[in-house]
């Protein structure tokens, strides 16, 4: 056995003041735990909303002005329509304030050679944010001009060669069921469609330089309605329809829920910090004689500061780790409950996400602990040794 | 060697200024056994704690082994307290969470000029004060006299040249008091300077010199005869 170690003294002392230390640890457990739960729930819910709203696709759609059009009739994602817009409309729409993303689609024609007439839609892979997210398995690259994506109810496997308007296309992917007209459609690139048009293929309804619709994603901070008005005002030759998109609602709900959760965390911190300070002040006060004694044995102010600071940090670390661990476990156990409470599906965060959230929660708790330990440590170190010995009771 | 030069200590209180120590000029040579006696409130503890570098005098100088105590920074002063001074207080002041052996080793936590293995040295010291069989006991398992002896062993841990004791026998019965005083005599015989505060005039016989205090003023007391030894 060598010299006496400060850690031995600290840890033994911690065992003695068990209830008080448990209280401090509990405070930090709550802080770290609530931070972790909040962070994880938010991350989980946000990624659920992100994938969800990506799948839900565009916020609105711009279609050719048609006096006979009804909202239902022009609900046009992947739906045939003989009305066309000049493709320059795309640039005008994209240039409208509040539009973050836009993608053009064109109804090429219906190939009657198929057992069930095949609706052929052209899209521009470089702009696309809708078709891509419907893919059953990730393509990992843009669709080529000799490739086709098939809707859920269209017959054909990946790798097969199929004939569309008499030309050979390779099936590059299949889409998930959408219970919409996309299920019975085939998707080719805009360039492939132009090629069909230029080759003079019979049965096409599309002409060169024409598109059927522009799908639009709006800046959420501007608001869908406002953006819709902008687009209508700037492009008088189009009709703009909002698409029933639940993403906005969910994220509104989510930001409300997250505000609630962060408020809880703040309250937890605001309540526990004074408690922690009070407890550590008590602890320093009760140990005045011990402090005086140690000073008489040669402990410098720095030594005292280090001892009390370390004690605060150890307690907080133990509490925060326990709290974060408990939070992680309960998140897994009660995922369903949380998800019902937030009324949104929670995507289990990745291992990396979880580790980051865990570290973040513990780190924040430690920063708070460091701040909270500063005061008692300073108090302990600044004490006049003789005063400490005189006034202490031990 | 301890020397003070015009050392004053005053406290400002609500009822006015208290002069706890008034122009003290004392000199204690190496190897002396000095007793400080006086009534309660006469300033004995104040003097001892200033000599021991535990509280700063309002004015004046304290030289300890040639070093101006109160001109040093906290690190150096702490080093002096830890290595050249050993303190024994009226309360034993053992940490309740450490056993006797660990308590005696405690001073090595902050500084140690002793070459020996700390636990060996602490064991020998505890055997010397008659606690060789209580190494693993915790403070709440020891009697008042045993606690005091452990505290004395602890004060010797870093092999200081000066032992400062403030009423170390204050709350002990007569026999235990005698035992403890004998222990200090033996420590003194080993060549260590002992400065002890007491309000028990009967103990004067153990000392080589007695300083008497009255309202902060220190004076030399002459002609003490020891009937006990
Ligand atoms: N921190 C302080 N604040 C105010 N007055 C103090 C303080 N410390 C000591 N005193 C006063 O200084 C005087 C000397 O106190 P000191 O403790 O040195 O006396 P003492 O001789 O050791 O007494 P006792 O025998 O009772 O221990 C007393 O009047 C005391 O009230
Ligand atoms: Mg006293």
XYZ file of C-alpha atoms and ligand atoms in Angstrom:
655
model
C 0.000 0.000 0.000
C 1.430 3.380 -0.992
C 0.423 6.837 0.031
C -3.172 7.594 0.859
C -5.206 8.377 -2.254
C -7.674 11.236 -2.430
C -10.097 9.034 -4.348
C -10.202 6.507 -1.526
C -11.150 9.236 0.894
C -13.757 10.698 -1.458
C -15.416 7.389 -2.275
C -15.486 6.237 1.341
C -16.964 9.548 2.351
C -19.622 9.219 -0.330
C -20.759 5.942 1.195
C -21.295 7.631 4.509
C -23.533 10.455 3.382
C -25.609 7.969 1.498
C -29.011 9.609 1.333
C -27.775 13.014 0.465
C -25.523 11.653 -2.224
C -28.343 9.562 -3.567
C -30.421 12.713 -3.819
C -27.689 14.450 -5.807
C -27.251 11.422 -8.017
C -30.981 11.232 -8.553
C -31.037 14.854 -9.669
C -28.378 14.183 -12.269
C -30.078 10.943 -13.248
C -33.236 12.933 -13.939
C -31.374 15.580 -15.881
C -29.486 13.125 -18.056
C -32.469 10.812 -18.382
C -34.946 13.465 -19.432
C -32.427 14.957 -21.844
C -31.833 11.577 -23.383
C -35.513 10.705 -23.652
C -36.255 14.059 -25.236
C -33.368 13.812 -27.647
C -34.152 10.243 -28.663
C -37.878 10.793 -29.043
C -37.298 13.873 -31.114
C -34.714 12.180 -33.273
C -36.941 9.135 -33.685
C -40.065 11.110 -34.434
C -38.291 13.501 -36.752
C -36.806 10.755 -38.821
C -40.225 9.115 -38.941
C -41.742 12.343 -40.178
C -38.909 12.874 -42.610
C -39.362 9.507 -44.274
C -43.106 9.875 -43.975
C -43.285 13.258 -45.628
C -40.795 12.216 -48.255
C -43.065 9.332 -49.066
C -46.050 11.609 -48.955
C -44.211 13.581 -51.544
C -45.092 17.032 -52.760
C -47.060 19.672 -50.887
C -48.825 20.912 -54.034
C -49.085 20.344 -57.692
C -49.233 22.781 -60.593
C -51.288 21.621 -63.570
C -52.527 23.225 -66.767
C -55.416 25.634 -66.369
C -58.586 23.838 -67.372
C -62.013 25.272 -66.746
C -63.505 21.810 -66.410
C -60.949 20.577 -63.978
C -62.020 19.517 -60.575
C -59.747 18.967 -57.729
C -60.366 15.278 -58.021
C -59.940 15.176 -61.761
C -56.556 16.775 -61.703
C -55.229 14.941 -58.736
C -52.532 14.239 -61.096
C -49.570 12.592 -59.584
C -48.886 9.838 -62.061
C -52.297 10.202 -63.583
C -53.085 10.612 -67.260
C -54.241 13.938 -68.530
C -54.286 15.268 -72.043
C -53.616 18.818 -70.980
C -50.023 19.986 -71.205
C -47.802 22.835 -70.105
C -44.669 24.151 -71.789
C -41.647 22.717 -69.985
C -40.474 26.277 -69.221
C -43.230 26.329 -66.586
C -40.947 24.179 -64.521
C -38.294 26.900 -64.264
C -40.895 29.555 -63.498
C -42.312 27.484 -60.675
C -38.928 26.621 -59.273
C -38.011 30.307 -59.311
C -41.023 31.225 -57.193
C -40.222 32.306 -53.627
C -40.978 29.634 -51.053
C -40.548 26.752 -53.472
C -37.766 24.540 -52.229
C -38.061 21.691 -54.688
C -39.881 21.086 -57.912
C -40.132 18.081 -60.219
C -41.706 17.809 -63.631
C -43.825 14.899 -64.796
C -45.354 14.201 -68.139
C -48.035 11.789 -69.217
C -46.436 10.140 -72.230
C -49.368 7.999 -73.271
C -51.106 4.751 -72.548
C -49.622 1.644 -74.169
C -52.611 -0.437 -75.197
C -50.375 -3.378 -76.147
C -50.228 -4.462 -72.528
C -52.809 -6.898 -71.095
C -53.944 -4.083 -68.884
C -53.291 -0.751 -70.665
C -50.039 0.660 -69.268
C -49.931 4.317 -68.306
C -46.490 5.645 -69.166
C -45.242 8.607 -67.179
C -41.981 10.463 -67.762
C -40.062 12.148 -64.981
C -36.697 13.813 -64.628
C -34.515 11.710 -62.299
C -32.294 14.667 -61.413
C -35.284 16.604 -59.989
C -37.219 13.712 -58.591
C -38.229 13.484 -54.955
C -41.398 11.451 -55.352
C -40.797 8.380 -57.471
C -37.465 7.682 -55.800
C -39.053 7.441 -52.380
C -41.670 5.017 -53.660
C -39.048 2.533 -54.763
C -39.351 -0.809 -53.014
C -35.604 -1.198 -52.918
C -33.090 1.574 -53.137
C -31.736 2.114 -56.626
C -28.666 4.058 -55.556
C -28.352 5.882 -58.881
C -30.414 7.755 -61.422
C -32.624 5.865 -63.808
C -31.040 5.443 -67.230
C -32.795 6.321 -70.486
C -33.270 2.655 -71.431
C -34.657 1.705 -68.043
C -38.126 1.680 -66.532
C -39.644 1.572 -63.078
C -42.843 -0.414 -62.717
C -45.776 0.232 -60.439
C -46.847 -2.397 -57.978
C -49.555 -3.952 -60.141
C -47.547 -3.990 -63.376
C -46.120 -7.349 -64.301
C -42.324 -7.638 -64.647
C -39.267 -8.365 -62.489
C -36.104 -6.368 -62.059
C -33.733 -7.167 -64.903
C -36.517 -8.136 -67.304
C -36.739 -6.451 -70.658
C -40.210 -5.089 -71.368
C -41.639 -3.392 -74.404
C -43.069 0.089 -74.044
C -44.580 1.573 -77.188
C -42.592 -1.056 -79.037
C -39.242 -0.116 -77.574
C -37.157 -2.238 -75.219
C -36.684 -1.057 -71.642
C -34.972 -2.868 -68.772
C -36.871 -3.029 -65.491
C -34.588 -1.256 -62.975
C -36.947 -1.222 -60.008
C -40.418 -1.727 -58.700
C -42.488 0.667 -56.604
C -44.249 0.013 -53.339
C -48.028 -0.157 -53.523
C -49.570 3.308 -53.298
C -53.259 2.520 -53.791
C -53.183 5.204 -56.470
C -52.789 5.245 -60.221
C -49.031 4.860 -59.810
C -49.642 1.179 -59.174
C -50.628 0.690 -62.787
C -47.974 2.932 -64.299
C -44.515 2.668 -65.758
C -41.956 5.402 -65.266
C -39.314 6.364 -67.775
C -36.964 9.306 -67.969
C -37.865 12.568 -69.669
C -35.112 11.964 -72.208
C -36.511 8.522 -73.038
C -39.937 10.103 -73.541
C -38.478 12.754 -75.857
C -36.815 9.967 -77.799
C -40.143 8.156 -78.177
C -41.752 11.383 -79.326
C -38.957 12.158 -81.780
C -39.047 8.602 -83.139
C -42.659 9.292 -84.096
C -44.010 6.384 -82.097
C -47.742 5.976 -82.576
C -50.251 6.375 -79.721
C -48.403 9.082 -77.758
C -50.348 12.025 -76.445
C -47.307 14.063 -75.427
C -45.598 16.524 -77.743
C -41.957 17.646 -77.537
C -41.276 20.285 -74.862
C -44.438 19.487 -72.960
C -45.026 18.460 -69.393
C -48.205 17.581 -67.522
C -47.512 18.800 -64.051
C -44.957 20.282 -61.713
C -44.798 18.776 -58.249
C -43.814 21.296 -55.594
C -42.325 21.191 -52.151
C -42.882 24.314 -50.124
C -40.676 25.938 -47.552
C -42.320 24.912 -44.273
C -41.306 28.150 -42.600
C -43.117 30.160 -45.257
C -46.170 27.948 -45.090
C -47.867 25.850 -47.746
C -50.770 28.247 -48.245
C -48.552 31.256 -48.793
C -46.359 29.404 -51.240
C -49.449 28.193 -53.065
C -50.557 31.800 -53.550
C -47.118 32.829 -54.769
C -47.051 30.045 -57.331
C -50.577 30.855 -58.568
C -49.797 34.554 -58.804
C -46.541 34.115 -60.657
C -47.784 31.509 -63.104
C -51.193 32.550 -64.349
C -51.373 29.681 -66.825
C -51.387 27.043 -64.106
C -53.742 25.823 -61.476
C -52.150 24.969 -58.164
C -53.688 22.436 -55.845
C -52.540 21.622 -52.381
C -52.033 17.935 -51.822
C -53.386 16.423 -48.700
C -50.107 16.162 -46.893
C -50.046 15.013 -43.309
C -46.383 15.824 -42.827
C -47.101 19.388 -41.822
C -49.625 18.341 -39.202
C -47.339 15.766 -37.712
C -44.425 18.107 -37.518
C -46.631 20.779 -35.923
C -47.710 18.249 -33.363
C -44.162 17.140 -32.931
C -42.783 20.595 -32.349
C -45.503 21.081 -29.744
C -44.566 17.813 -28.091
C -40.891 18.638 -28.237
C -41.550 22.031 -26.722
C -43.337 20.231 -23.917
C -40.482 17.806 -23.434
C -37.813 20.482 -23.477
C -39.883 22.486 -21.034
C -39.900 19.451 -18.752
C -36.132 19.159 -19.026
C -35.736 22.831 -18.229
C -37.982 22.496 -15.211
C -36.066 19.422 -14.055
C -32.812 21.345 -14.339
C -34.181 24.490 -12.717
C -35.544 22.497 -9.802
C -32.537 20.271 -9.304
C -29.790 22.849 -9.596
C -30.748 24.790 -6.446
C -31.325 21.464 -4.728
C -27.874 20.278 -5.713
C -26.316 23.554 -4.637
C -28.159 23.410 -1.331
C -27.071 19.860 -0.678
C -23.458 20.541 -1.549
C -23.447 23.693 0.580
C -24.751 21.586 3.460
C -22.097 19.038 2.785
C -19.307 21.627 2.848
C -20.696 23.187 5.988
C -20.951 19.906 7.820
C -17.433 19.032 6.915
C -15.778 22.237 8.040
C -13.825 20.422 10.691
C -12.749 17.752 8.234
C -11.615 20.519 5.888
C -9.699 22.263 8.683
C -8.097 18.981 9.679
C -6.955 18.224 6.164
C -5.545 21.714 5.828
C -3.615 21.159 9.071
C -2.217 17.963 7.568
C -0.849 19.881 4.633
C -3.728 20.070 2.185
C -3.436 23.233 0.139
C -6.364 25.284 -1.095
C -5.866 23.608 -4.443
C -6.028 20.142 -2.850
C -9.299 21.002 -1.120
C -10.762 22.435 -4.293
C -9.815 19.325 -6.230
C -11.278 16.999 -3.617
C -14.645 18.696 -3.453
C -14.818 19.250 -7.166
C -13.967 15.622 -7.852
C -16.578 14.493 -5.376
C -19.225 16.553 -7.136
C -18.175 15.229 -10.521
C -18.107 11.592 -9.388
C -21.576 11.808 -7.927
C -22.920 13.513 -11.007
C -21.234 11.069 -13.348
C -22.633 8.081 -11.487
C -26.090 9.653 -11.446
C -26.021 10.779 -15.060
C -24.825 7.417 -16.347
C -27.445 5.579 -14.335
C -30.129 7.992 -15.497
C -29.121 7.773 -19.124
C -28.993 3.972 -18.942
C -32.409 3.824 -17.301
C -33.776 6.184 -19.938
C -32.405 4.061 -22.756
C -33.933 0.920 -21.317
C -37.307 2.519 -20.692
C -37.293 3.967 -24.197
C -37.065 0.472 -25.585
C -39.622 -0.893 -23.156
C -42.170 1.865 -23.631
C -41.574 2.784 -27.239
C -45.184 1.984 -28.040
C -46.529 4.194 -25.280
C -44.315 7.101 -26.274
C -45.283 6.698 -29.856
C -48.983 6.800 -28.931
C -48.403 9.838 -26.751
C -46.718 11.696 -29.573
C -49.199 10.285 -32.056
C -46.469 9.468 -34.472
C -44.528 6.442 -35.424
C -41.080 6.333 -33.871
C -38.213 5.053 -35.911
C -35.659 3.287 -33.706
C -32.589 5.492 -33.873
C -29.385 4.039 -35.212
C -26.656 2.822 -32.868
C -24.593 5.879 -33.736
C -27.532 8.217 -33.104
C -28.178 6.536 -29.797
C -24.557 6.740 -28.724
C -24.424 10.397 -29.664
C -27.620 11.144 -27.762
C -26.318 9.221 -24.770
C -23.006 11.077 -24.785
C -24.777 14.380 -25.269
C -27.084 13.817 -22.297
C -24.221 12.737 -20.052
C -22.060 15.603 -21.270
C -24.707 18.224 -20.550
C -25.236 16.706 -17.100
C -21.484 16.820 -16.493
C -21.278 20.440 -17.575
C -24.043 21.257 -15.127
C -22.263 19.188 -12.483
C -19.039 21.052 -13.083
C -20.820 24.349 -12.653
C -22.642 23.150 -9.567
C -19.490 21.680 -7.998
C -17.540 24.868 -8.525
C -19.194 26.721 -5.719
C -18.827 24.194 -2.876
C -15.287 23.434 -4.035
C -14.399 27.126 -3.918
C -16.091 27.459 -0.566
C -14.124 24.538 0.837
C -10.831 25.831 -0.464
C -11.298 29.432 0.644
C -11.995 28.531 4.272
C -9.545 29.714 6.885
C -8.264 26.444 8.408
C -8.501 27.662 11.972
C -12.019 29.019 11.477
C -12.989 25.730 9.899
C -11.665 23.737 12.832
C -13.210 26.044 15.446
C -16.660 26.122 13.955
C -16.900 22.564 12.776
C -18.727 19.854 14.575
C -17.589 16.358 13.917
C 12.930 27.023 16.213
C 9.847 29.197 16.390
C 10.046 32.952 16.798
C 7.318 35.520 16.746
C 7.795 39.227 16.361
C 5.058 41.596 17.548
C 2.319 39.222 16.504
C -1.189 40.641 16.870
C -4.536 39.087 16.181
C -7.716 41.085 16.387
C -11.237 40.078 15.504
C -13.869 42.556 14.444
C -17.176 41.597 16.012
C -20.525 43.301 16.333
C -19.666 44.276 19.903
C -16.357 45.782 18.883
C -12.783 44.767 18.305
C -11.388 41.810 20.231
C -7.654 41.572 20.671
C -7.089 37.835 20.920
C -3.321 38.162 20.749
C -1.415 41.269 21.740
C 2.140 41.969 20.595
C 3.419 38.470 21.219
C 7.197 38.082 21.143
C 8.050 34.516 21.932
C 10.874 32.215 21.045
C 10.779 28.438 21.250
C 13.970 26.514 20.725
C 14.281 23.104 19.113
C 13.550 20.254 21.468
C 11.679 22.310 24.038
C 8.426 21.194 25.659
C 6.450 24.378 26.016
C 3.113 24.590 27.750
C 0.752 27.478 27.103
C -1.635 27.994 29.988
C -4.314 30.529 30.671
C -7.988 31.063 31.264
C -10.602 30.326 28.724
C -10.689 33.037 26.107
C -7.177 34.279 26.891
C -6.022 33.586 23.321
C -4.138 30.290 23.654
C -5.707 28.588 20.667
C -5.288 31.732 18.629
C -1.567 31.829 19.381
C -1.125 28.138 18.588
C -2.946 28.364 15.288
C -0.880 31.351 14.221
C 2.310 29.455 15.098
C 0.986 26.519 13.087
C 0.129 28.528 10.018
C -3.588 27.876 10.369
C -4.716 31.468 10.664
C -3.095 34.653 9.515
C -2.073 37.177 12.197
C -3.367 40.728 11.856
C 0.206 41.922 12.037
C 3.654 40.704 12.995
C 5.946 37.982 11.812
C 6.239 34.272 12.577
C 9.535 32.568 11.782
C 9.456 28.786 11.740
C 12.777 27.018 11.160
C 14.049 30.170 9.484
C 11.036 30.613 7.207
C 8.682 33.581 7.391
C 5.412 31.614 7.596
C 3.020 34.335 6.604
C 5.094 35.599 3.725
C 4.689 32.277 1.936
C 2.068 31.410 -0.617
C -0.606 28.842 0.177
C 1.206 25.951 -1.510
C 4.440 26.485 0.428
C 2.660 27.152 3.697
C 0.627 23.979 3.256
C 3.824 22.100 2.567
C 5.286 23.398 5.841
C 2.132 22.417 7.737
C 2.199 18.980 6.225
C 5.854 18.163 6.622
C 7.286 20.181 9.520
C 4.301 20.444 11.820
C 2.096 17.880 13.478
C -1.221 18.920 14.981
C -3.221 17.343 17.775
C -6.546 18.939 18.626
C -8.921 18.520 21.514
C -11.237 16.541 19.286
C -9.534 13.516 17.757
C -10.757 14.322 14.270
C -10.429 10.917 12.696
C -12.413 10.469 9.507
C -15.214 8.039 10.352
C -15.057 6.343 6.963
C -11.402 5.364 7.245
C -10.017 2.751 9.602
C -7.338 3.580 12.127
C -4.461 2.674 9.849
C -5.857 4.708 6.965
C -6.513 7.653 9.259
C -2.914 7.649 10.418
C -1.781 7.473 6.793
C -3.980 10.390 5.801
C -1.234 13.071 6.012
C 0.699 11.287 3.251
C -2.098 12.209 0.887
C -0.888 15.772 0.666
C 2.849 15.567 1.171
C 5.343 13.087 2.374
C 8.999 13.561 3.028
C 9.187 10.165 4.692
C 10.936 7.505 2.629
C 9.441 4.469 4.366
C 6.383 2.668 3.123
C 3.431 4.666 4.524
C 1.458 1.693 5.766
C 4.503 0.187 7.484
C 5.304 3.464 9.153
C 1.698 3.975 10.226
C 1.599 0.447 11.649
C 4.757 1.036 13.683
C 3.433 4.370 14.954
C 0.158 2.764 15.995
C 2.070 -0.018 17.772
C 4.121 2.636 19.566
C 0.984 4.320 20.911
C -0.409 0.934 21.901
C -2.960 0.478 19.137
C -1.197 -2.318 17.278
C -4.316 -4.458 17.551
C -6.724 -1.766 16.328
C -5.364 -1.126 12.849
C -8.572 -2.210 11.137
C -10.957 -0.694 13.654
C -13.065 2.262 12.658
C -13.206 5.389 14.840
C -16.649 4.510 16.213
C -15.134 1.315 17.600
C -12.443 3.124 19.627
C -12.557 4.725 23.081
C -11.810 8.394 23.689
C -8.270 7.657 24.844
C -7.637 5.345 21.892
C -8.888 7.980 19.465
C -6.547 10.513 21.021
C -3.621 8.116 20.700
C -4.477 7.477 17.061
C -4.548 11.242 16.500
C -1.096 11.505 18.083
C 0.192 8.737 15.831
C -1.259 10.610 12.860
C 0.480 13.847 13.880
C 3.783 11.977 13.719
C 3.132 10.368 10.340
C 5.145 12.837 8.240
C 7.876 12.959 10.912
C 7.494 16.632 11.771
C 10.007 18.470 13.946
C 7.321 20.357 15.840
C 4.145 19.044 17.469
C 1.414 21.572 18.221
C -1.279 20.306 20.559
C -4.390 22.243 21.597
C -5.817 20.795 24.817
C -5.148 17.242 23.740
C -6.254 15.904 27.105
C -9.213 18.220 27.490
C -11.932 15.642 27.767
C -10.073 12.687 29.229
C -10.088 11.208 32.728
C -7.076 11.720 34.957
C -5.403 8.401 34.236
C -5.788 8.636 30.494
C -4.598 12.228 30.662
C -1.426 11.071 32.396
C -0.951 8.383 29.767
C -1.274 10.879 26.951
C 1.048 13.368 28.643
C 3.645 10.630 29.050
C 3.333 9.994 25.354
C 4.061 13.630 24.578
C 7.052 13.480 26.925
C 8.405 10.535 24.982
C 7.868 12.371 21.720
C 9.746 15.312 23.213
C 12.581 13.014 24.294
C 12.890 11.926 20.638
C 13.993 15.496 19.977
C 10.759 16.959 18.753
C 9.596 20.348 19.883
C 6.245 20.149 21.633
C 4.019 23.178 22.122
C 0.882 22.367 24.055
C -2.085 24.454 25.081
C -3.907 23.565 28.268
C -5.939 25.191 30.963
C -4.823 22.567 33.438
C -2.011 24.142 35.455
C -1.176 20.743 36.990
C 0.325 19.644 33.728
C 3.044 22.276 34.000
C 5.316 19.715 35.586
C 5.669 17.867 32.271
C 6.990 20.890 30.451
C 10.399 22.466 30.246
C 8.823 25.901 30.029
C 5.444 27.421 30.662
C 3.986 30.435 28.893
C 1.020 31.999 30.526
C -1.611 33.989 28.714
C -3.989 36.606 29.930
C -6.241 38.586 27.605
C -4.003 38.087 24.668
C -0.794 38.942 26.432
C 1.856 36.233 26.717
C 4.228 36.091 29.659
C 6.842 33.647 30.887
C 5.938 31.712 34.029
C 8.794 30.891 36.394
C 9.527 28.340 39.101
C 7.281 25.459 38.135
C 8.153 22.343 40.062
C 7.073 18.960 38.986
C 5.744 16.708 41.655
C 4.387 14.060 39.344
C 7.385 12.617 37.593
N -13.249 33.913 14.736
C -13.378 34.680 15.811
N -14.182 35.740 15.790
C -14.336 36.528 16.855
N -13.699 36.332 18.015
C -12.872 35.289 18.110
C -12.680 34.395 17.022
N -11.790 33.457 17.410
C -11.480 33.739 18.670
N -12.120 34.831 19.113
C -11.998 35.458 20.421
O -10.623 35.583 20.711
C -10.388 35.313 22.062
C -9.364 34.225 22.200
O -9.910 33.014 21.757
P -9.126 31.647 21.876
O -9.950 30.590 21.254
O -7.746 31.825 21.373
O -9.098 31.431 23.449
P -8.550 30.199 24.265
O -7.570 30.706 25.200
O -8.119 29.120 23.347
O -9.849 29.742 25.022
P -10.277 28.242 25.468
O -9.404 27.865 26.604
O -11.687 28.398 25.879
O -10.108 27.377 24.285
C -11.718 34.942 22.674
O -12.237 36.080 23.307
C -12.580 34.595 21.492
O -13.911 34.920 21.729
Mg -8.773 27.164 22.824
